Tab-separated table of C-alpha atoms in Angstrom:
chain	number	residue	atom	x	y	z
A	1	MET	CA	-4.877	-20.722	40.537
A	2	THR	CA	-8.452	-21.861	40.057
A	3	SER	CA	-10.786	-20.103	37.653
A	4	GLU	CA	-13.066	-19.350	40.575
A	5	ASN	CA	-10.332	-17.329	42.242
A	6	GLN	CA	-9.553	-15.520	39.023
A	7	ASN	CA	-13.191	-14.574	38.609
A	8	ASN	CA	-13.344	-13.109	42.109
A	9	ARG	CA	-10.533	-10.579	41.865
A	10	GLU	CA	-8.460	-8.525	39.518
A	11	LEU	CA	-5.835	-10.370	37.476
A	12	ARG	CA	-2.328	-9.536	38.601
A	13	VAL	CA	-0.212	-8.696	35.568
A	14	ALA	CA	3.580	-8.791	35.361
A	15	LEU	CA	5.641	-7.105	32.689
A	16	VAL	CA	8.851	-8.710	31.423
A	17	GLY	CA	10.798	-6.097	29.469
A	18	CYS	CA	10.558	-2.382	30.236
A	19	GLY	CA	11.486	-0.850	26.923
A	20	ARG	CA	9.564	1.527	24.634
A	21	ILE	CA	6.260	-0.341	24.419
A	22	SER	CA	6.087	-0.988	28.190
A	23	ALA	CA	4.983	2.589	28.783
A	24	ARG	CA	1.735	1.841	26.989
A	25	HIS	CA	1.081	-1.434	28.866
A	26	SER	CA	2.000	-0.049	32.299
A	27	GLN	CA	-0.104	3.049	31.894
A	28	LEU	CA	-3.214	1.128	30.994
A	29	LEU	CA	-2.776	-1.444	33.770
A	30	ALA	CA	-1.652	0.870	36.567
A	31	GLU	CA	-4.094	3.728	35.933
A	32	GLY	CA	-7.240	1.531	36.163
A	33	LYS	CA	-8.018	1.615	32.429
A	34	ILE	CA	-8.377	-2.210	32.263
A	35	GLY	CA	-11.325	-3.574	34.229
A	36	GLY	CA	-10.435	-6.778	35.943
A	37	ALA	CA	-6.670	-6.453	35.704
A	38	LYS	CA	-3.917	-4.394	37.319
A	39	LEU	CA	-0.178	-3.950	37.125
A	40	HIS	CA	1.375	-6.130	39.777
A	41	CYS	CA	5.155	-6.141	39.118
A	42	VAL	CA	7.797	-5.445	36.456
A	43	CYS	CA	11.097	-6.872	35.345
A	44	ASP	CA	13.991	-5.966	33.125
A	45	ILE	CA	17.649	-7.095	33.140
A	46	ASP	CA	18.402	-3.406	33.185
A	47	LEU	CA	17.004	-2.702	36.636
A	48	GLU	CA	17.101	1.045	36.018
A	49	LYS	CA	14.435	0.644	33.323
A	50	ALA	CA	12.277	-1.488	35.627
A	51	ASN	CA	12.703	1.022	38.460
A	52	LYS	CA	11.268	3.818	36.339
A	53	ILE	CA	7.955	2.009	36.074
A	54	SER	CA	8.208	0.827	39.633
A	55	ASP	CA	8.682	4.341	40.919
A	56	ALA	CA	5.869	5.717	38.750
A	57	TYR	CA	3.291	3.172	39.828
A	58	ASP	CA	4.504	1.795	43.132
A	59	VAL	CA	4.951	-1.799	42.121
A	60	PRO	CA	7.893	-4.184	42.784
A	61	ALA	CA	10.772	-4.184	40.266
A	62	TYR	CA	13.043	-7.139	39.456
A	63	SER	CA	16.013	-7.859	37.245
A	64	ASP	CA	15.456	-11.612	37.260
A	65	MET	CA	12.146	-12.800	35.810
A	66	HIS	CA	12.353	-16.216	37.525
A	67	GLU	CA	12.657	-14.539	40.915
A	68	MET	CA	9.758	-12.288	40.093
A	69	MET	CA	7.513	-15.175	39.029
A	70	GLN	CA	8.373	-17.238	42.139
A	71	VAL	CA	7.864	-14.385	44.578
A	72	GLU	CA	4.942	-12.447	43.017
A	73	LYS	CA	2.981	-15.297	41.373
A	74	PRO	CA	1.173	-13.167	38.776
A	75	ASP	CA	-1.869	-14.479	36.862
A	76	LEU	CA	-0.747	-13.046	33.516
A	77	VAL	CA	2.742	-12.071	32.332
A	78	ALA	CA	3.274	-9.777	29.379
A	79	VAL	CA	6.480	-10.425	27.439
A	80	LEU	CA	7.629	-7.090	26.016
A	81	THR	CA	11.308	-7.890	25.358
A	82	GLU	CA	13.169	-7.798	22.055
A	83	SER	CA	11.429	-9.750	19.289
A	84	GLY	CA	14.333	-12.190	19.052
A	85	ASN	CA	13.955	-13.026	22.699
A	86	HIS	CA	10.196	-13.575	22.728
A	87	ALA	CA	10.336	-17.304	22.177
A	88	ASN	CA	12.998	-17.985	24.765
A	89	HIS	CA	11.213	-15.937	27.405
A	90	VAL	CA	7.784	-17.411	26.723
A	91	ILE	CA	9.130	-20.931	26.869
A	92	GLN	CA	10.937	-20.290	30.146
A	93	LEU	CA	7.925	-18.517	31.738
A	94	ALA	CA	5.421	-21.227	30.811
A	95	GLN	CA	6.535	-23.405	33.726
A	96	TYR	CA	5.032	-20.991	36.273
A	97	GLY	CA	1.442	-21.562	35.218
A	98	ALA	CA	0.546	-17.936	34.512
A	99	HIS	CA	-1.103	-17.099	31.186
A	100	ILE	CA	1.246	-15.337	28.734
A	101	LEU	CA	0.763	-12.312	26.519
A	102	VAL	CA	3.503	-11.587	23.998
A	103	GLU	CA	3.975	-8.465	21.888
A	104	LYS	CA	4.271	-8.770	18.106
A	105	PRO	CA	5.847	-10.575	16.420
A	106	MET	CA	5.385	-13.648	18.635
A	107	ALA	CA	8.752	-14.992	17.359
A	108	LEU	CA	11.151	-14.529	14.522
A	109	THR	CA	11.178	-18.128	13.253
A	110	LEU	CA	8.383	-20.585	12.639
A	111	SER	CA	10.151	-23.305	14.630
A	112	ASP	CA	10.278	-20.995	17.683
A	113	ALA	CA	6.551	-20.167	17.240
A	114	ASP	CA	5.775	-23.850	17.167
A	115	ARG	CA	7.724	-24.465	20.365
A	116	MET	CA	5.926	-21.586	22.108
A	117	ILE	CA	2.495	-23.016	21.133
A	118	GLU	CA	3.489	-26.550	22.223
A	119	VAL	CA	4.932	-25.513	25.590
A	120	CYS	CA	1.952	-23.327	26.480
A	121	ASP	CA	-0.473	-26.082	25.487
A	122	LEU	CA	1.352	-28.622	27.617
A	123	ALA	CA	1.361	-26.195	30.573
A	124	GLY	CA	-2.379	-25.690	30.181
A	125	ILE	CA	-2.050	-21.894	29.836
A	126	LYS	CA	-3.385	-19.420	27.268
A	127	LEU	CA	-0.958	-17.697	24.866
A	128	PHE	CA	-2.046	-14.302	23.608
A	129	VAL	CA	-0.269	-12.476	20.766
A	130	VAL	CA	-0.805	-8.702	20.747
A	131	LYS	CA	-2.600	-7.545	17.597
A	132	GLN	CA	-4.235	-4.393	18.969
A	133	ASN	CA	-5.236	-2.914	15.624
A	134	ARG	CA	-7.869	-5.633	15.230
A	135	PHE	CA	-9.773	-3.760	17.969
A	136	ASN	CA	-9.709	-0.289	16.342
A	137	LEU	CA	-13.261	0.968	15.851
A	138	PRO	CA	-13.126	1.293	12.051
A	139	VAL	CA	-11.374	-2.107	11.720
A	140	ILE	CA	-14.197	-3.766	13.728
A	141	LYS	CA	-16.723	-2.191	11.355
A	142	LEU	CA	-14.795	-3.382	8.307
A	143	ARG	CA	-14.601	-6.900	9.684
A	144	GLU	CA	-18.337	-6.803	10.340
A	145	ALA	CA	-19.018	-5.928	6.728
A	146	LEU	CA	-16.865	-8.756	5.500
A	147	GLU	CA	-18.655	-11.284	7.776
A	148	GLN	CA	-21.955	-10.008	6.400
A	149	GLN	CA	-20.574	-10.634	2.899
A	150	ARG	CA	-21.320	-7.099	1.835
A	151	PHE	CA	-18.295	-6.979	-0.476
A	152	GLY	CA	-19.273	-9.993	-2.561
A	153	LYS	CA	-16.305	-11.317	-4.486
A	154	LEU	CA	-13.106	-9.776	-3.081
A	155	THR	CA	-10.838	-8.339	-5.782
A	156	MET	CA	-7.954	-6.509	-4.022
A	157	GLY	CA	-6.615	-5.697	-0.577
A	158	THR	CA	-3.767	-3.294	0.183
A	159	VAL	CA	-1.996	-1.976	3.258
A	160	ARG	CA	0.298	1.058	3.457
A	161	VAL	CA	2.725	1.813	6.349
A	162	ARG	CA	4.457	5.117	5.756
A	163	TRP	CA	6.140	5.917	9.006
A	164	CYS	CA	9.183	7.873	10.079
A	165	ARG	CA	11.917	6.149	12.103
A	166	PRO	CA	15.118	8.246	12.000
A	167	GLN	CA	18.522	6.811	12.732
A	168	SER	CA	18.173	7.913	16.387
A	169	TYR	CA	15.283	5.439	16.815
A	170	TYR	CA	17.453	2.536	15.727
A	171	ASP	CA	20.416	3.773	17.774
A	172	GLN	CA	18.357	3.590	20.994
A	173	ASP	CA	19.161	-0.103	21.371
A	174	PRO	CA	21.768	-2.324	19.658
A	175	TRP	CA	19.218	-4.983	18.761
A	176	ARG	CA	17.042	-2.663	16.641
A	177	GLY	CA	17.203	-3.361	12.907
A	178	THR	CA	19.127	-6.632	13.346
A	179	TRP	CA	18.191	-9.991	11.815
A	180	ALA	CA	18.720	-11.839	15.034
A	181	PHE	CA	16.571	-9.785	17.411
A	182	ASP	CA	14.282	-7.457	15.410
A	183	GLY	CA	13.831	-7.744	11.667
A	184	GLY	CA	12.974	-4.795	9.527
A	185	VAL	CA	9.902	-2.729	8.741
A	186	LEU	CA	7.951	-5.857	7.669
A	187	THR	CA	8.514	-7.666	10.952
A	188	ASN	CA	8.314	-4.736	13.319
A	189	GLN	CA	6.269	-1.715	12.253
A	190	ALA	CA	4.146	-3.346	9.544
A	191	SER	CA	3.427	-6.735	11.218
A	192	HIS	CA	0.070	-5.453	12.516
A	193	HIS	CA	-0.945	-4.348	9.017
A	194	VAL	CA	0.157	-7.638	7.479
A	195	ASP	CA	-2.014	-9.387	10.039
A	196	LEU	CA	-4.996	-7.151	9.249
A	197	LEU	CA	-4.640	-7.779	5.513
A	198	GLU	CA	-4.593	-11.553	5.902
A	199	TRP	CA	-7.413	-11.440	8.461
A	200	MET	CA	-9.631	-9.509	6.026
A	201	MET	CA	-8.664	-11.155	2.742
A	202	GLY	CA	-8.063	-14.757	3.824
A	203	ASP	CA	-5.129	-17.102	3.381
A	204	VAL	CA	-2.341	-16.193	0.986
A	205	ASP	CA	-1.368	-18.476	-1.862
A	206	SER	CA	1.888	-16.779	-2.933
A	207	VAL	CA	4.046	-13.676	-2.520
A	208	PHE	CA	6.643	-11.790	-4.511
A	209	ALA	CA	8.628	-9.082	-2.737
A	210	MET	CA	11.416	-6.552	-2.996
A	211	SER	CA	13.087	-4.435	-0.330
A	212	ARG	CA	15.909	-2.041	0.295
A	213	THR	CA	17.594	-0.227	3.190
A	214	ALA	CA	16.970	3.302	1.979
A	215	LEU	CA	17.852	5.705	4.787
A	216	ALA	CA	18.701	3.799	7.952
A	217	ASP	CA	22.095	2.301	8.820
A	218	ILE	CA	20.718	-1.150	9.841
A	219	GLU	CA	21.107	-4.766	8.807
A	220	THR	CA	17.467	-5.215	7.755
A	221	GLU	CA	15.145	-3.398	5.332
A	222	ASP	CA	13.492	-0.025	6.037
A	223	THR	CA	11.460	-0.130	2.826
A	224	ALA	CA	9.579	-2.965	1.093
A	225	VAL	CA	6.852	-3.678	-1.468
A	226	VAL	CA	5.015	-7.029	-1.664
A	227	LEU	CA	2.622	-8.505	-4.231
A	228	LEU	CA	0.260	-11.153	-2.920
A	229	ARG	CA	-2.142	-13.654	-4.488
A	230	PHE	CA	-4.810	-14.907	-2.110
A	231	ASN	CA	-6.356	-18.311	-2.139
A	232	ASN	CA	-9.669	-16.786	-3.231
A	233	GLY	CA	-8.044	-15.323	-6.339
A	234	ALA	CA	-7.835	-11.720	-5.130
A	235	LEU	CA	-4.605	-9.758	-5.325
A	236	GLY	CA	-2.920	-7.666	-2.674
A	237	ILE	CA	-0.184	-5.146	-2.095
A	238	ILE	CA	1.859	-4.365	1.006
A	239	GLU	CA	3.749	-1.086	0.982
A	240	ALA	CA	5.877	-0.565	4.056
A	241	THR	CA	8.543	1.959	4.963
A	242	THR	CA	10.073	3.693	7.957
A	243	ALA	CA	11.855	6.070	5.570
A	244	THR	CA	9.008	8.590	5.395
A	245	ARG	CA	10.304	12.080	6.219
A	246	PRO	CA	10.017	14.240	8.163
A	247	LYS	CA	7.178	12.524	10.148
A	248	ASP	CA	4.649	9.702	10.112
A	249	LEU	CA	2.245	9.837	7.156
A	250	GLU	CA	-0.163	6.887	7.355
A	251	GLY	CA	-0.998	3.333	8.380
A	252	SER	CA	-3.847	2.322	6.113
A	253	ILE	CA	-5.875	-0.569	4.673
A	254	SER	CA	-8.139	-0.770	1.616
A	255	ILE	CA	-10.453	-3.629	0.799
A	256	LEU	CA	-12.119	-3.770	-2.648
A	257	GLY	CA	-14.882	-6.128	-3.787
A	258	GLU	CA	-17.468	-6.456	-6.518
A	259	LYS	CA	-20.112	-4.790	-4.306
A	260	GLY	CA	-18.130	-2.324	-2.209
A	261	THR	CA	-14.981	-0.496	-1.167
A	262	VAL	CA	-13.667	0.413	2.268
A	263	GLU	CA	-10.570	2.403	3.128
A	264	ILE	CA	-9.308	3.026	6.597
A	265	GLY	CA	-6.543	5.600	6.940
A	266	GLY	CA	-5.015	7.850	9.543
A	267	PHE	CA	-1.593	7.117	10.894
A	268	ALA	CA	-2.688	4.119	12.917
A	269	VAL	CA	-5.530	2.523	10.888
A	270	ASN	CA	-7.905	4.625	12.874
A	271	GLU	CA	-9.827	6.836	10.442
A	272	MET	CA	-12.684	5.626	8.189
A	273	LYS	CA	-11.960	7.325	4.844
A	274	VAL	CA	-14.229	5.437	2.406
A	275	TRP	CA	-17.331	3.363	3.105
A	276	ASN	CA	-19.145	2.633	-0.207
A	277	PHE	CA	-21.422	-0.259	-0.981
A	278	SER	CA	-23.653	-0.781	-4.021
A	279	GLU	CA	-26.354	-2.161	-1.727
A	280	ALA	CA	-26.585	0.591	0.873
A	281	LEU	CA	-28.039	0.143	4.344
A	282	PRO	CA	-29.508	2.870	6.609
A	283	VAL	CA	-26.620	2.453	9.107
A	284	ASP	CA	-24.110	3.437	6.371
A	285	ASP	CA	-24.949	7.098	6.569
A	286	ASP	CA	-23.073	7.763	9.799
A	287	VAL	CA	-20.202	5.258	9.491
A	288	ILE	CA	-17.590	7.819	8.450
A	289	GLU	CA	-18.392	10.038	11.393
A	290	ASN	CA	-18.930	7.385	14.057
A	291	PHE	CA	-16.068	5.020	13.258
A	292	SER	CA	-13.099	7.321	13.226
A	293	VAL	CA	-10.822	8.125	16.142
A	294	ASN	CA	-7.680	10.223	16.612
A	295	PRO	CA	-5.183	8.361	18.704
A	296	PRO	CA	-2.232	10.166	20.351
A	297	ASN	CA	0.379	8.016	18.597
A	298	VAL	CA	0.923	5.070	16.244
A	299	TYR	CA	-0.039	2.593	18.935
A	300	GLY	CA	-3.643	3.783	18.686
A	301	TYR	CA	-6.252	2.924	21.241
A	302	GLY	CA	-6.430	-0.802	20.506
A	303	HIS	CA	-4.296	-1.957	23.460
A	304	LYS	CA	-7.030	-1.128	25.914
A	305	GLU	CA	-9.648	-3.122	23.936
A	306	TYR	CA	-7.124	-5.922	23.475
A	307	TYR	CA	-6.484	-6.171	27.241
A	308	ASP	CA	-10.248	-6.154	27.857
A	309	HIS	CA	-10.463	-9.097	25.456
A	310	VAL	CA	-7.624	-10.953	27.241
A	311	VAL	CA	-9.255	-10.461	30.623
A	312	LYS	CA	-12.548	-11.824	29.308
A	313	ALA	CA	-10.845	-14.819	27.757
A	314	ILE	CA	-9.100	-15.692	31.042
A	315	ARG	CA	-11.885	-14.942	33.475
A	316	ASP	CA	-14.959	-15.996	31.467
A	317	GLY	CA	-13.361	-18.639	29.204
A	318	GLY	CA	-14.120	-16.534	26.172
A	319	ARG	CA	-12.562	-17.092	22.781
A	320	ASN	CA	-8.946	-15.971	22.293
A	321	LEU	CA	-9.067	-14.009	19.021
A	322	VAL	CA	-5.289	-13.976	18.549
A	323	ASP	CA	-3.768	-17.103	20.029
A	324	GLY	CA	-0.475	-18.707	19.182
A	325	LEU	CA	-1.835	-20.350	16.012
A	326	GLU	CA	-3.195	-17.059	14.722
A	327	GLY	CA	0.029	-15.256	15.600
A	328	ARG	CA	1.981	-17.938	13.713
A	329	ARG	CA	-0.184	-17.408	10.674
A	330	SER	CA	1.039	-13.855	10.036
A	331	LEU	CA	4.616	-14.882	10.926
A	332	GLU	CA	4.523	-17.514	8.219
A	333	LEU	CA	3.454	-14.871	5.708
A	334	ILE	CA	6.231	-12.491	6.765
A	335	THR	CA	8.777	-15.302	6.532
A	336	ALA	CA	7.587	-16.145	3.003
A	337	ILE	CA	8.019	-12.482	2.116
A	338	TYR	CA	11.609	-12.561	3.283
A	339	GLU	CA	12.244	-15.764	1.418
A	340	SER	CA	10.989	-14.006	-1.781
A	341	ILE	CA	13.273	-11.015	-1.081
A	342	GLU	CA	16.312	-13.255	-0.722
A	343	THR	CA	15.588	-15.477	-3.745
A	344	GLY	CA	14.073	-12.859	-6.080
A	345	ALA	CA	11.299	-15.372	-6.838
A	346	GLU	CA	7.628	-15.871	-6.136
A	347	VAL	CA	7.161	-17.971	-3.019
A	348	VAL	CA	4.191	-20.276	-2.465
A	349	LEU	CA	3.100	-20.456	1.183
A	350	ARG	CA	3.089	-23.598	3.266
A	351	PHE	CA	6.819	-23.852	2.704
A	352	LYS	CA	10.003	-24.371	4.731
A	353	PRO	CA	12.266	-21.326	4.613
A	354	LYS	CA	15.755	-21.916	3.175
A	355	HIS	CA	17.030	-18.402	2.587
A	356	ALA	CA	15.182	-15.973	4.905
A	357	ARG	CA	17.520	-14.482	7.425
A	358	LEU	CA	14.911	-13.353	9.942
A	359	GLY	CA	15.872	-14.632	13.400
A	360	LEU	CA	19.225	-15.921	12.202
A	361	GLY	CA	21.473	-12.835	12.300
A	362	GLY	CA	24.305	-11.697	10.066
A	363	ARG	CA	24.541	-9.373	7.131
A	364	LYS	CA	24.067	-10.609	3.657
A	365	LYS	CA	27.392	-11.560	2.059
């Protein structure tokens, strides 16, 4: 399809995978919340799941994604399948020439991420990795302050994910909490927060991590703590758990520097808690009030803004804020964290994993 045609009409979006997160995507696209894009068709190997969305929004449903792509010819396909299947599905779908959006994490191994990037580049299509929390109102304001160098020298950055995922959550699907198809709290629930921390603080030099499976009967971890040393000398902490009881507590980020401190809290990095700078500006007075939102769930409101960004990047040739390379960046950090967990040692990034089990399957012997 030519860019001229794309600019003249709404982008037709296909969904591959109709599990839990598909409700958010389908609602936004089908209910006219995304200017310039609409839900066009859906697919799941479990046709009953696809039919639920099909019936709700009057779009075609398929159980074979190849048939769907050949018949419907969408402009953008959103891959919402199990994390361990992301790479395989993206690589297979690239041949059809539609741009591809993939939910987090983009893959479970760095080699798979590299293949995805290469295949999409060769096909001449854009690869988008969903990192919707980058588009939260308070997060945008925090990033703006960093780009204006209002913090001065960065000293520490921390993220906290204290969410509740009972055993019933993991029992919904057999792939949940497995090494081969999901990963644990670090890969799944906290991956957005890991991305935010690295986006704000810069590249990581080394990590040291510990984890445990505290309350859930799963292969992977439900609780982890990570110490980080950034290239700029600052230190960091990642605290992540799905063993909070009886309900979600918070999803937060704090950035500390020689000239200021910002903390964003809430349960979806959505509420500006602290905005203090030694060199105050007039606009600072209303930041707490104007840059806080109350989303209905842990997904927040960022998916809408993310889709708006995707549409602009496709139709107007705008910059892709989270492309395959940027998605790979946070995956490398998560893989290094798992390597540290397995070895009990500090791991320097820009490494080749030897012990991390993510994407490989099997319980630890």
